[in-house]
Amino acid sequence: MPLHKGPDEPESEPDRRLALNPFYGEANPVGGMTDAPPRHRLPDGPLPPMSAYQVVHDELMLDGNSRLNLATFVTTWMEPQAGVLMAECRDKNMIDKDEYPRTAELERRCVAMLAHLWNAPDASAAVGCSTTGSSEACMLAGMALKRRWARRNADRYPGSARPNLVMGINVQVCWEKFCTFWEVEPRLVPMEGDRFHLDPQAAAELCDENTIGVVAVLGSTFDGSYEPVAEICAALDALQERTGLDVPVHVDGASGAMVAPFLDEHLVWDFRLPRVSSINTSGHKYGLVYPGVGWALWRSPAELPEELVFRVNYLGGDMPTFALNFSRPGAQVVAQYYTFLRLGREGYRAVQQTTRDIARGLAERIEAMGDFRLLTRGDQLPVFAFTTAPEVTAFDVFDVSRRLREHGWLVPAYTFPANRQDLSVLRVVCRNGLSADLAELFVEDLNRLLPELRSQPRPFSRDKQAATSFHH
Ligand SMILES: *Cc1c(COP(=O)(O)O)cnc(C)c1O
């Protein structure tokens, strides 16, 4: 699909209008009947607020039900109190730290809490910021890696050297964006056999004097598995011993950095590893906040070249900022602070454990049906991928995805990248709000569909490309 473009109405219908129900008008139903604002052109005059509200509201009824969306990692349920706080802050601009010093202070506290949670050796030395999500956080972290490398290689760059970034082919699309936008060569380690994420040895082998860093993903979006961050660091330690190359690691913990600290305390993946120089997470995934917030942290100011940090003074103060955006809502940051305060470590542990238990239970139920083979079991991220069992020839994963949609469930089906393009999977993302009861209804719906799927003469999905829905 191209980006949004201008009106695409056929010639015969150059000026299609929105339909207005006469009842929607404030006082005069007859006036309401004659009003029909254009769709693709700014209307000439105003509408009563109630009419405008109803028109927009009615159109949005056809959006899916976010709670039944098992494709997204992003939070779809928060407490009413969080909603109230967000509404109270919707006029606050995060950039305006002088005007809204308390909002800025809450952001600072969140960074401090994350530095502590991720075991920064000196939490007061760690630096970080909020962002609109992990994508922006990854851009910032990638820029810091590139700038540090450029400083070390000032004699060769921008002359002859071309920077590269080493990562698994399973990285989220934001890393491809980073490489394209900032002109860094992506060096991707392909999948092999039953290994669906980055291999430490293969990563070290791709590194050379132009490698700005290695990205390790804590929680692959393809199958929910954790990449072996400690082993990747160890392979890079060995590389340094052999060759003198000192390659920093960035951990993309979009999901896992808010799961592992609570459920996998003994897994060492964070700032306890000296080679990990920065970490990002999505506050709006397992940070449990509505869309619009992410976090980027660096071990110490040495990891974040100071020329990247801008000082903003024309809004009244002198505030350091590191961001791609300028203006941005403060509400999500406030909601993150609220959630930290509300849940604490024990609360997060309880919520994430419940989600993981539901994921594991659901994976087991699906395995027990006999028609599917699990690739992951929901015991790392509460996410699992599965495919059809080898003997199943009547239907494929795309058929399952399409049929589940008829019952309102969004479960994406997609093909893996190199070297496992032969493998197509379904993926279920369990989030807080997918209750055990909803999970049970999902199993019932899938069970009801199976006899029909089994009696198909062959898989029906002709256009695999079209069948593949959103899965990042
Ligand atoms: C979701 C995700 C991203 C992108 O995060 P947004 O918050 O949606 O911008 C990046 N990396 C990984 C591993 C992800 O799961």
XYZ file of C-alpha atoms and ligand atoms in Angstrom:
487
model
C 0.000 0.000 0.000
C 1.389 3.429 -0.888
C 1.512 6.160 1.709
C -1.655 8.182 2.188
C -2.406 10.079 -0.964
C -4.986 12.495 -2.233
C -8.618 11.651 -3.047
C -9.081 8.541 -5.170
C -12.721 9.010 -6.028
C -13.740 7.914 -9.506
C -14.316 10.717 -12.055
C -18.048 10.192 -11.900
C -18.038 10.904 -8.187
C -15.683 13.810 -7.816
C -17.199 15.153 -4.647
C -18.488 12.293 -2.505
C -20.045 13.520 0.671
C -20.373 12.174 4.176
C -23.912 11.116 5.075
C -25.505 12.995 7.920
C -28.369 11.490 9.859
C -30.885 14.308 10.459
C -31.150 13.146 14.089
C -27.519 14.056 14.625
C -28.186 17.789 14.302
C -28.374 19.770 17.510
C -31.700 21.557 17.168
C -32.936 21.506 13.616
C -33.347 18.073 11.973
C -34.274 19.677 8.663
C -31.020 21.612 8.561
C -29.214 18.362 9.416
C -30.749 16.691 6.362
C -29.349 19.224 3.950
C -25.848 19.320 5.395
C -23.447 16.863 3.815
C -19.840 17.837 4.289
C -17.331 16.710 1.669
C -14.984 13.865 2.546
C -11.758 14.944 0.976
C -11.923 18.688 1.062
C -12.064 20.982 4.059
C -15.786 21.739 4.468
C -16.788 25.334 3.771
C -18.580 25.801 7.068
C -18.816 24.310 10.558
C -20.981 21.472 11.885
C -22.542 21.330 15.341
C -20.162 19.452 17.682
C -22.639 16.633 18.300
C -23.030 15.991 14.558
C -19.299 16.071 13.963
C -18.743 13.725 16.902
C -21.327 11.208 15.703
C -20.009 11.141 12.135
C -16.471 10.413 13.314
C -17.604 7.998 16.011
C -19.776 6.010 13.590
C -16.989 5.591 11.068
C -14.609 4.357 13.788
C -17.055 1.627 14.865
C -15.651 -0.462 12.033
C -12.161 -0.533 13.521
C -11.378 -3.893 15.110
C -11.764 -4.652 18.812
C -8.262 -4.085 20.178
C -8.671 -6.587 23.009
C -9.177 -9.421 20.504
C -6.064 -8.395 18.607
C -3.526 -11.134 19.296
C -1.131 -9.581 16.766
C -0.036 -6.474 18.613
C 2.393 -6.117 21.502
C 0.957 -2.744 22.400
C -1.098 -2.147 25.544
C -4.844 -2.179 24.966
C -6.102 -1.935 28.525
C -5.283 0.422 31.388
C -7.072 1.278 34.581
C -9.604 4.132 34.516
C -7.348 6.131 36.881
C -4.579 6.040 34.281
C -7.079 7.310 31.718
C -8.059 10.177 34.012
C -4.428 11.175 34.554
C -3.773 11.033 30.832
C -6.779 13.243 30.144
C -5.521 15.689 32.758
C -2.162 15.891 30.974
C -3.216 15.932 27.352
C -2.387 19.638 27.044
C 1.147 19.222 28.371
C 3.983 19.301 25.899
C 6.829 17.030 26.956
C 9.426 19.280 25.326
C 8.434 22.237 27.453
C 10.301 21.133 30.539
C 10.435 24.627 31.929
C 6.678 25.135 31.743
C 5.933 21.647 33.076
C 8.768 20.939 35.509
C 6.831 18.269 37.408
C 6.177 16.267 34.243
C 9.896 16.567 33.469
C 10.654 15.355 36.978
C 8.428 12.299 36.535
C 10.287 11.484 33.311
C 13.578 11.754 35.206
C 12.297 9.421 37.926
C 11.194 6.857 35.343
C 14.689 6.899 33.810
C 16.220 6.441 37.271
C 13.868 3.526 38.030
C 14.745 1.828 34.742
C 18.487 2.319 35.332
C 18.065 0.562 38.651
C 15.796 -2.139 37.216
C 18.336 -2.853 34.460
C 21.200 -3.015 36.950
C 23.272 -0.054 35.826
C 26.462 -0.341 37.922
C 26.046 3.305 38.878
C 22.376 4.182 38.461
C 23.063 7.858 39.083
C 25.538 7.892 36.185
C 23.158 6.279 33.691
C 21.510 8.689 31.256
C 18.297 8.265 29.333
C 15.143 9.776 27.960
C 11.589 9.013 27.026
C 10.647 8.667 23.363
C 7.505 8.028 21.356
C 8.290 4.304 21.332
C 11.084 1.819 20.791
C 11.544 2.850 17.169
C 12.629 6.348 18.140
C 14.669 4.930 21.028
C 16.477 2.584 18.609
C 17.197 5.485 16.225
C 18.769 7.420 19.105
C 20.773 4.432 20.349
C 21.924 3.632 16.820
C 22.970 7.248 16.277
C 25.021 7.192 19.477
C 26.767 3.995 18.316
C 27.471 5.495 14.906
C 28.795 8.745 16.344
C 31.094 6.954 18.771
C 32.468 4.833 15.955
C 32.896 7.921 13.737
C 34.891 9.632 16.485
C 37.180 6.624 16.831
C 37.620 6.535 13.056
C 37.885 10.234 12.280
C 40.877 9.535 10.004
C 38.791 7.236 7.731
C 35.213 8.533 8.032
C 33.562 10.069 6.094
C 36.464 9.289 3.732
C 36.766 5.641 2.791
C 35.056 3.744 5.607
C 31.404 2.689 5.591
C 29.850 1.881 8.962
C 27.929 -1.354 9.516
C 25.613 -2.765 12.189
C 25.485 -6.493 12.960
C 22.185 -8.140 13.961
C 19.922 -11.107 13.333
C 17.633 -11.073 10.298
C 14.762 -11.281 12.805
C 15.251 -7.690 14.006
C 12.216 -5.443 14.036
C 11.742 -3.194 11.010
C 12.963 -0.131 12.977
C 16.542 -1.377 12.549
C 16.171 -1.551 8.781
C 14.832 1.993 8.980
C 17.776 3.081 11.079
C 20.242 1.661 8.561
C 18.452 3.262 5.608
C 17.921 6.665 7.221
C 21.416 6.944 8.696
C 23.345 5.220 5.891
C 24.674 2.289 7.832
C 25.171 -1.094 6.172
C 22.953 -3.744 7.818
C 24.816 -7.043 8.341
C 22.147 -9.626 8.969
C 22.754 -13.108 10.326
C 20.185 -15.408 8.680
C 18.052 -18.024 10.439
C 19.334 -21.614 10.184
C 17.381 -24.813 10.901
C 15.640 -24.441 14.246
C 17.595 -21.309 15.179
C 15.306 -18.338 14.577
C 17.441 -15.570 16.078
C 20.987 -14.244 16.372
C 23.826 -16.699 16.858
C 26.771 -15.370 18.935
C 29.471 -16.922 16.765
C 27.925 -15.776 13.510
C 27.553 -12.262 14.932
C 31.214 -12.062 15.941
C 32.284 -13.319 12.520
C 30.449 -10.477 10.753
C 32.191 -7.784 12.816
C 35.097 -5.781 11.475
C 36.746 -2.408 12.095
C 33.669 -0.655 10.636
C 31.111 -2.286 12.941
C 29.409 0.370 15.065
C 27.749 -2.237 17.275
C 25.779 -5.466 17.572
C 22.031 -5.404 18.272
C 20.730 -8.165 20.538
C 16.952 -8.472 20.742
C 15.368 -9.414 24.028
C 12.280 -10.855 22.690
C 12.251 -11.518 18.951
C 9.055 -10.303 17.336
C 9.048 -13.362 15.075
C 8.660 -15.998 17.772
C 8.981 -14.386 21.231
C 12.372 -16.002 21.955
C 15.111 -14.191 23.870
C 18.417 -13.774 22.053
C 21.397 -15.013 24.089
C 22.694 -11.571 25.090
C 25.369 -12.845 27.512
C 26.710 -15.334 24.949
C 26.770 -12.634 22.279
C 28.805 -10.435 24.643
C 31.131 -13.356 25.419
C 31.714 -13.990 21.697
C 32.572 -10.301 21.288
C 34.904 -10.470 24.321
C 36.728 -13.325 22.601
C 36.824 -11.316 19.372
C 38.400 -8.423 21.238
C 41.017 -10.716 22.737
C 41.872 -12.092 19.301
C 41.761 -8.905 17.248
C 41.572 -5.877 19.532
C 38.148 -4.905 18.061
C 35.941 -3.536 20.840
C 32.329 -3.762 19.602
C 29.563 -2.412 21.862
C 26.176 -4.120 22.214
C 22.778 -2.455 22.192
C 19.925 -4.505 23.654
C 16.594 -3.963 21.929
C 14.398 -4.862 24.869
C 11.220 -3.415 23.357
C 9.223 -6.191 25.021
C 11.643 -8.259 27.105
C 13.229 -5.442 29.102
C 9.911 -5.137 30.934
C 9.427 -8.902 31.295
C 12.807 -10.458 32.129
C 13.575 -8.232 35.175
C 10.433 -9.545 36.857
C 10.191 -13.144 35.659
C 13.763 -14.158 34.779
C 15.817 -12.489 37.479
C 18.731 -14.860 37.000
C 19.026 -14.209 33.305
C 21.925 -11.787 32.841
C 21.143 -9.628 29.810
C 21.360 -6.005 31.000
C 23.948 -3.479 32.244
C 25.469 -6.231 34.394
C 27.219 -7.155 31.134
C 29.972 -4.539 30.701
C 29.657 -4.726 26.909
C 25.998 -3.623 26.946
C 26.190 0.109 26.385
C 22.510 0.958 25.833
C 19.036 -0.548 26.206
C 15.631 0.466 24.907
C 12.120 -0.594 25.791
C 8.569 0.256 24.751
C 6.676 1.670 27.706
C 3.583 0.904 25.663
C 4.276 -2.841 25.369
C 4.959 -4.776 28.589
C 5.540 -1.427 30.318
C 1.717 -1.515 30.347
C 0.994 2.029 29.092
C -1.244 3.064 26.183
C 0.592 3.756 22.873
C 3.064 6.603 22.658
C 5.976 5.991 25.023
C 9.384 4.317 24.860
C 12.659 4.601 26.736
C 16.337 4.699 25.820
C 19.091 4.409 28.416
C 22.879 4.517 28.215
C 25.181 3.017 30.824
C 26.974 6.354 31.356
C 27.420 9.701 29.621
C 30.541 8.284 27.927
C 28.245 6.131 25.738
C 26.231 9.130 24.528
C 28.315 11.670 22.543
C 27.372 15.038 23.934
C 27.064 16.768 20.576
C 23.904 14.711 19.964
C 22.193 16.271 22.972
C 20.598 19.612 22.201
C 20.061 22.400 24.670
C 16.681 24.007 24.283
C 16.435 27.433 25.818
C 13.878 29.430 23.921
C 10.929 28.056 25.855
C 12.323 29.661 28.969
C 14.825 27.241 30.490
C 18.024 25.539 29.474
C 17.136 21.901 29.090
C 19.073 19.061 27.468
C 17.016 16.938 25.058
C 17.792 13.957 22.897
C 14.861 13.215 20.609
C 13.794 13.140 16.980
C 10.542 14.981 17.706
C 10.183 18.374 19.258
C 6.619 18.628 20.597
C 5.167 15.462 22.065
C 2.443 14.648 24.591
C 3.379 14.393 28.266
C 0.431 12.162 29.158
C 2.116 8.845 28.325
C 5.141 9.625 30.478
C 2.833 10.492 33.352
C 0.958 7.234 32.784
C 4.261 5.321 32.879
C 5.152 6.887 36.199
C 1.667 6.107 37.487
C 2.042 2.451 36.476
C 5.486 2.156 38.108
C 4.070 3.613 41.295
C 0.878 1.597 41.108
C 2.438 -1.821 40.530
C 5.950 -1.756 41.909
C 8.186 -4.761 41.318
C 5.784 -7.213 42.918
C 2.843 -5.886 40.963
C 4.687 -6.092 37.648
C 5.817 -9.612 38.529
C 2.259 -10.704 39.245
C 0.866 -9.156 36.052
C 3.620 -10.508 33.784
C 3.519 -13.964 35.426
C -0.214 -14.170 34.814
C 0.305 -13.216 31.184
C 3.081 -15.790 30.797
C 0.946 -18.496 32.438
C -1.859 -17.757 29.997
C 0.557 -17.860 27.049
C 2.027 -21.185 28.149
C -1.381 -22.666 28.805
C -2.670 -21.532 25.435
C 0.402 -22.908 23.653
C -0.105 -26.290 25.333
C -3.779 -26.405 24.386
C -2.911 -25.647 20.782
C -0.192 -28.304 20.757
C -2.663 -30.837 22.181
C -5.020 -30.289 19.230
C -2.569 -32.320 17.168
C -2.797 -30.203 14.017
C -0.021 -27.830 14.978
C 3.647 -27.803 15.889
C 4.888 -25.198 18.381
C 8.090 -23.327 17.542
C 8.095 -21.508 20.881
C 6.036 -22.080 24.011
C 5.396 -18.633 25.519
C 7.959 -19.207 28.280
C 10.190 -16.250 27.352
C 8.101 -13.393 26.022
C 4.468 -14.416 26.601
C 4.346 -14.918 22.859
C 4.452 -18.100 20.821
C 4.702 -19.071 17.190
C 3.348 -22.272 15.712
C 2.912 -23.883 12.350
C 0.869 -26.740 10.943
C 2.022 -30.283 11.780
C 4.016 -31.968 8.981
C 1.176 -34.351 8.057
C -1.369 -31.535 7.656
C -2.008 -30.931 3.944
C -5.650 -29.759 3.884
C -4.999 -26.262 5.223
C -2.158 -23.892 5.971
C -1.450 -21.147 8.502
C -2.942 -18.500 6.218
C -6.264 -20.368 6.178
C -6.240 -20.499 9.985
C -5.537 -16.770 10.251
C -8.327 -15.918 7.807
C -10.888 -18.175 9.464
C -10.047 -16.910 12.975
C -10.719 -13.415 11.743
C -14.297 -14.409 11.034
C -14.638 -14.853 14.802
C -13.035 -11.480 15.527
C -9.570 -12.829 16.449
C -6.569 -11.225 14.811
C -3.758 -13.777 14.601
C -1.146 -12.969 11.983
C 0.330 -15.568 9.639
C 3.630 -14.853 7.959
C 6.620 -16.407 6.304
C 9.997 -16.431 8.038
C 12.971 -14.645 6.417
C 16.205 -16.187 5.083
C 17.160 -19.002 5.410
C 13.768 -20.302 6.541
C 11.476 -18.830 3.877
C 10.020 -22.334 3.633
C 8.465 -21.891 7.072
C 5.143 -20.078 7.609
C 3.825 -19.513 11.091
C 1.009 -18.125 13.182
C 1.885 -15.995 16.177
C -0.096 -15.257 19.326
C 0.923 -12.305 21.532
C -0.545 -12.534 25.029
C -0.919 -9.250 26.828
C -2.366 -8.110 30.099
C -6.098 -8.051 29.403
C -6.190 -11.348 27.521
C -7.783 -13.108 30.460
C -7.875 -16.851 31.006
C -11.553 -16.658 30.037
C -10.832 -14.930 26.741
C -8.042 -17.446 26.065
C -10.553 -20.243 26.656
C -12.969 -18.676 24.154
C -10.125 -18.489 21.658
C -9.393 -22.213 22.089
C -13.096 -23.002 21.672
C -13.290 -20.975 18.462
C -10.185 -22.642 17.046
C -11.519 -26.075 17.993
C -14.795 -25.328 16.248
C -12.967 -24.320 13.075
C -10.688 -27.342 12.872
C -13.175 -29.891 11.444
C -13.919 -27.510 8.555
C -10.253 -26.786 7.981
C -9.427 -30.513 8.012
C -12.096 -31.213 5.404
C -10.718 -28.677 2.923
C -9.413 -30.363 -0.236
C -6.295 -28.201 -0.056
C -5.122 -24.866 1.371
C -7.357 -22.087 0.078
C -5.225 -19.000 0.569
C -4.021 -18.144 -2.877
C -2.406 -14.817 -2.220
C -0.024 -15.431 0.680
C 1.139 -11.850 0.553
C -2.367 -10.538 1.101
C -3.061 -13.123 3.786
C -0.149 -11.900 5.837
C -1.448 -9.308 8.222
C 0.422 -6.929 10.498
C 2.920 -8.767 12.671
C 5.428 -6.265 13.949
C 7.861 -3.330 18.826
C 9.328 -3.435 18.642
C 10.058 -2.353 18.159
C 9.399 -1.063 17.747
O 8.812 -0.497 18.868
P 7.680 0.650 18.829
O 7.537 0.952 20.275
O 6.475 0.021 18.223
O 8.220 1.781 18.043
C 11.420 -2.498 18.054
N 12.036 -3.641 18.391
C 11.364 -4.709 18.860
C 12.111 -5.949 19.237
C 9.975 -4.649 19.003
O 9.307 -5.697 19.486
